[in-house]
C-alpha positions as a printed NumPy array, in Angstrom:
array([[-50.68 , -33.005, -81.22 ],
       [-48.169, -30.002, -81.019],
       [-48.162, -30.525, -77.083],
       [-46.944, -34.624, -77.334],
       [-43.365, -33.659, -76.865],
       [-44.923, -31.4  , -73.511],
       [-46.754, -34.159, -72.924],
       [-43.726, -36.311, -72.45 ],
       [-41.706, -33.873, -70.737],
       [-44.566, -33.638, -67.983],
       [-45.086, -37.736, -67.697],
       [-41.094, -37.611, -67.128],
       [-41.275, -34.859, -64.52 ],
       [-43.667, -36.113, -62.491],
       [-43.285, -40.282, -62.683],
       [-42.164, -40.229, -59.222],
       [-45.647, -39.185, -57.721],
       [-44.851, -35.377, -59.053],
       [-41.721, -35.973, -59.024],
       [-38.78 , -36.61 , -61.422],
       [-36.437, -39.826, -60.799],
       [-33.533, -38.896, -58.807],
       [-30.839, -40.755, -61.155],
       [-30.042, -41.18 , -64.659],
       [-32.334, -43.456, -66.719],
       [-30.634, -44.24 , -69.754],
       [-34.098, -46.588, -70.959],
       [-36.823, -44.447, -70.042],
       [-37.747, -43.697, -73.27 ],
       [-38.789, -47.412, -73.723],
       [-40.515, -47.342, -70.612],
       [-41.887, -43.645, -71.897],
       [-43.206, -45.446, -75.144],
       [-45.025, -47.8  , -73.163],
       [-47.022, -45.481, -70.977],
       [-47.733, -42.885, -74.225],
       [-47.487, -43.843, -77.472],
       [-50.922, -45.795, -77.745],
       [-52.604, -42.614, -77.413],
       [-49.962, -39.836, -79.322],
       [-50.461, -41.595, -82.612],
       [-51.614, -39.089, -85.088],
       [-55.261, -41.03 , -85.749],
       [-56.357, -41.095, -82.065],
       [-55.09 , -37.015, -81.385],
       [-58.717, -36.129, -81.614],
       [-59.813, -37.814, -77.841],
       [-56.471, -36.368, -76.29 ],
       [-56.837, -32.926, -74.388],
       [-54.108, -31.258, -72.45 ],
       [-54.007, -28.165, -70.108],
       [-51.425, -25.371, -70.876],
       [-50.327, -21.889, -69.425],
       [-50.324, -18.771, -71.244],
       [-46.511, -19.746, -72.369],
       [-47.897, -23.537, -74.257],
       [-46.415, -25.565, -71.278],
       [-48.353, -28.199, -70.526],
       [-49.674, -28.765, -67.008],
       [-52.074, -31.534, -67.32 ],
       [-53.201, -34.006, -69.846],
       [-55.848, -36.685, -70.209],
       [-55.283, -39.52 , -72.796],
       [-58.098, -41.446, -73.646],
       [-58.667, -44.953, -75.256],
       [-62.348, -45.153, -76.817],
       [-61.361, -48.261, -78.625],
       [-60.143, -51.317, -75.975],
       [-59.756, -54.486, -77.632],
       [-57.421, -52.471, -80.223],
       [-55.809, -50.998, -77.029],
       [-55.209, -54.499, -75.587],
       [-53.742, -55.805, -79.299],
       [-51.197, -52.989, -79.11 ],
       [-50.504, -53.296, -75.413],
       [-49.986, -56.886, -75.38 ],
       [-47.194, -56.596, -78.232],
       [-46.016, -53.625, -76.384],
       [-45.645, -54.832, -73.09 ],
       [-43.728, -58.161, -74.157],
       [-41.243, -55.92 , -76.415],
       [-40.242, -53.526, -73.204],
       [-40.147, -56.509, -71.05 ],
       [-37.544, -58.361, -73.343],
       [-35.428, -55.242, -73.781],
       [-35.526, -54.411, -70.013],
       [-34.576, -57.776, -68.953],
       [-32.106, -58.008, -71.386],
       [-30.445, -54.515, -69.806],
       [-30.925, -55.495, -66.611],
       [-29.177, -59.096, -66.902],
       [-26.28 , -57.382, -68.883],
       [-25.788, -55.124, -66.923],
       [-26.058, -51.668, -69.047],
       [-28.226, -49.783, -66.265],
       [-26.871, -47.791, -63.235],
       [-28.004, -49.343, -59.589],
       [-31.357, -46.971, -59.409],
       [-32.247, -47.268, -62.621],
       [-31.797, -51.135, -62.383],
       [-33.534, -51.038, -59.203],
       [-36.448, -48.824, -60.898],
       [-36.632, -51.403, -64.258],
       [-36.899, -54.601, -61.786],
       [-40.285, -53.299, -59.599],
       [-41.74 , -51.932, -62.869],
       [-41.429, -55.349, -64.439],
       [-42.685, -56.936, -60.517],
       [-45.697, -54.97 , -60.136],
       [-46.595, -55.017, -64.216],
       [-46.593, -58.907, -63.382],
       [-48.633, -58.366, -60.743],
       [-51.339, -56.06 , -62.396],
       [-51.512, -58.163, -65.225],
       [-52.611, -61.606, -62.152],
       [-54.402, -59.241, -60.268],
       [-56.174, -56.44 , -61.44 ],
       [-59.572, -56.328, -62.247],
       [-60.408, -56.425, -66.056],
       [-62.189, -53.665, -67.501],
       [-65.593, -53.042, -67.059],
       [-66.649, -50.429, -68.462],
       [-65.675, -49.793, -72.184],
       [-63.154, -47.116, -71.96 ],
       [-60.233, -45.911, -70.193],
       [-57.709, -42.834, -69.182],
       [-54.682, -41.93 , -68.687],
       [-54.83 , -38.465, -67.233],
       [-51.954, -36.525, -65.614],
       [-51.346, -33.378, -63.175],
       [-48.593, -31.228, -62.294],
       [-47.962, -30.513, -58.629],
       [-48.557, -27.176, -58.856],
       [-51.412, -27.375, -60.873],
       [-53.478, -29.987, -58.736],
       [-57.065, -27.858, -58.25 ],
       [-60.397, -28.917, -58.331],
       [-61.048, -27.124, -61.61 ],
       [-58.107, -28.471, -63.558],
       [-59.445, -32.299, -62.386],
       [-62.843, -31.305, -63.188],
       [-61.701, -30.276, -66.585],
       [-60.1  , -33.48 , -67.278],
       [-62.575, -35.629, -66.232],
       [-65.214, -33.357, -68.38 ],
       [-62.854, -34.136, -71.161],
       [-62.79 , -37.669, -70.705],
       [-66.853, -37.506, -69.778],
       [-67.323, -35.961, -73.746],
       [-64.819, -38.218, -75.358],
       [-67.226, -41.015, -73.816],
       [-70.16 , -39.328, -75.167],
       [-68.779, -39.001, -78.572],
       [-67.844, -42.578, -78.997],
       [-71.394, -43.506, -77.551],
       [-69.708, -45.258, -74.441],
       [-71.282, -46.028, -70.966],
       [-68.223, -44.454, -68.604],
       [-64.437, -45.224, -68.36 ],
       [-61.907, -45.783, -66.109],
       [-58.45 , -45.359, -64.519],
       [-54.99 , -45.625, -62.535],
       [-54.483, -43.182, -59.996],
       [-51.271, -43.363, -57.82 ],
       [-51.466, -42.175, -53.901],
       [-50.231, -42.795, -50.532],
       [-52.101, -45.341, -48.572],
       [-55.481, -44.277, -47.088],
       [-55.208, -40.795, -49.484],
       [-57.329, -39.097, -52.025],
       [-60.282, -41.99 , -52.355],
       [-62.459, -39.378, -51.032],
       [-61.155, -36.965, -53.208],
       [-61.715, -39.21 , -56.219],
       [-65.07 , -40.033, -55.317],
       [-66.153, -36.602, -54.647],
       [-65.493, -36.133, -58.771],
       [-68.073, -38.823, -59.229],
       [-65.577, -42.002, -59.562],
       [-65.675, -45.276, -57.464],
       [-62.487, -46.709, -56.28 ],
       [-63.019, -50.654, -57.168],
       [-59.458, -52.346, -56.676],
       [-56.41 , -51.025, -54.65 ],
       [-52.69 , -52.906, -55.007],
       [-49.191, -52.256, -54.016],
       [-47.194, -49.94 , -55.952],
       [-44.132, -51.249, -55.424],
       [-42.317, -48.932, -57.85 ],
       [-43.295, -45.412, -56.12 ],
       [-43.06 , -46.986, -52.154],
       [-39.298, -47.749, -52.952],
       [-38.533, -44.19 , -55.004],
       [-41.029, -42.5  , -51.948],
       [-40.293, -44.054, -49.08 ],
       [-43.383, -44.548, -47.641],
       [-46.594, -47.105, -48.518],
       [-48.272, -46.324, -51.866],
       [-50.835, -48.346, -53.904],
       [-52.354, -48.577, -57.188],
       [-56.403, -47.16 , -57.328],
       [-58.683, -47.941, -59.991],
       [-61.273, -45.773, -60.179],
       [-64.499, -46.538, -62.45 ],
       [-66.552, -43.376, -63.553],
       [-70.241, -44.14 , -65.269],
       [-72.357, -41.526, -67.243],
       [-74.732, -42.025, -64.507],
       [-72.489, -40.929, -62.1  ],
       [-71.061, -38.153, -64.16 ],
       [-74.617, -36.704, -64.721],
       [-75.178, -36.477, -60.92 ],
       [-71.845, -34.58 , -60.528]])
């Protein structure tokens, strides 16, 4: 994908609910790695789609995973390899206070997704991703279509996803593109960085559901 390095500078620019972090983060790009490279590997580019303006900058980007108990494989070895390194920075010290601060509820509430969140139920999933600027109904719309036809393609039933947002905001908003909100956690990662309550949806999307759009 010619956009992946786009794609990376948008995930970085908007980790903080839109926003960049507000301090240096020497080990992002582990942390980067962890959230991307599953689905920038050349072999799965085809199910990736990403929105760009006339200039190639990207704007929005949905990463799909047609293939979960590969996903899983690869996460599980993931996951265990950034949580070595980041404890290992963290107990010797080589990160600045925020980003130290930012590496410990990462590892909290990735311990706590991985007690308490559902497991997946339907045989697919997303990763999808908006500017703030670029937040309208027909950019969503166009990602979920995406994600809908990448579904289709692989002869799957539906997928679904993580969506970040300020208690009691944008369920209805979710639901409205045809997706059901099924679990809702703490994020403790985005309340400290934000200041204010957020939580963790998961949102499930069926073809069903998608046809009746």
């Amino acid at each position: 994908m010619a956009d992946a390095a786009e794609v990376r500078r948008l995930f970085r620019d908007t980790i903080a609910l839109g926003r960049p972090l507000p301090f240096p983060c020497v080990a992002l790009h582990r942390y980067e790695a962890l959230c991307l490279a599953w689905y920038l590997r050349p072999e799965r580019l085809p199910d990736q789609a990403v929105l760009a303006d006339d200039a190639g900058r990207v704007h929005g980007y949905a990463l799909v995973c047609t293939d979960q108990a590969a996903y899983v494989r690869w996460m599980r070895s993931a996951a265990l390899r950034w949580t070595a390194a980041t404890t290992w920075a963290l107990a010797t010290r080589q990160l600045g206070s925020g980003e130290a601060q930012f590496h410990r509820l990462r590892l909290y509430d990735g311990w706590a997704a991985w007690r308490n969140a559902p497991r997946p139920v339907l045989p697919a999933h997303a990763h999808f991703n908006l500017a703030r600027g670029a937040r309208g109904r027909l950019r969503v719309v166009a990602l979920v279509d995406h994600i809908d036809a990448r579904c289709v393609a692989h002869g799957l039933s539906g997928w679904y996803g993580e969506i970040n947002a300020p208690v009691g905001r944008r369920a209805s908003a979710l639901e409205a593109h045809g997706a059901r909100v099924v679990h809702r956690m703490p994020n403790r990662t985005l309340s400290w960085l934000r200041e204010t309550p957020i939580e963790r949806l998961t949102v499930a999307r069926t073809l069903a559901l998608a046809r009746t759009r």
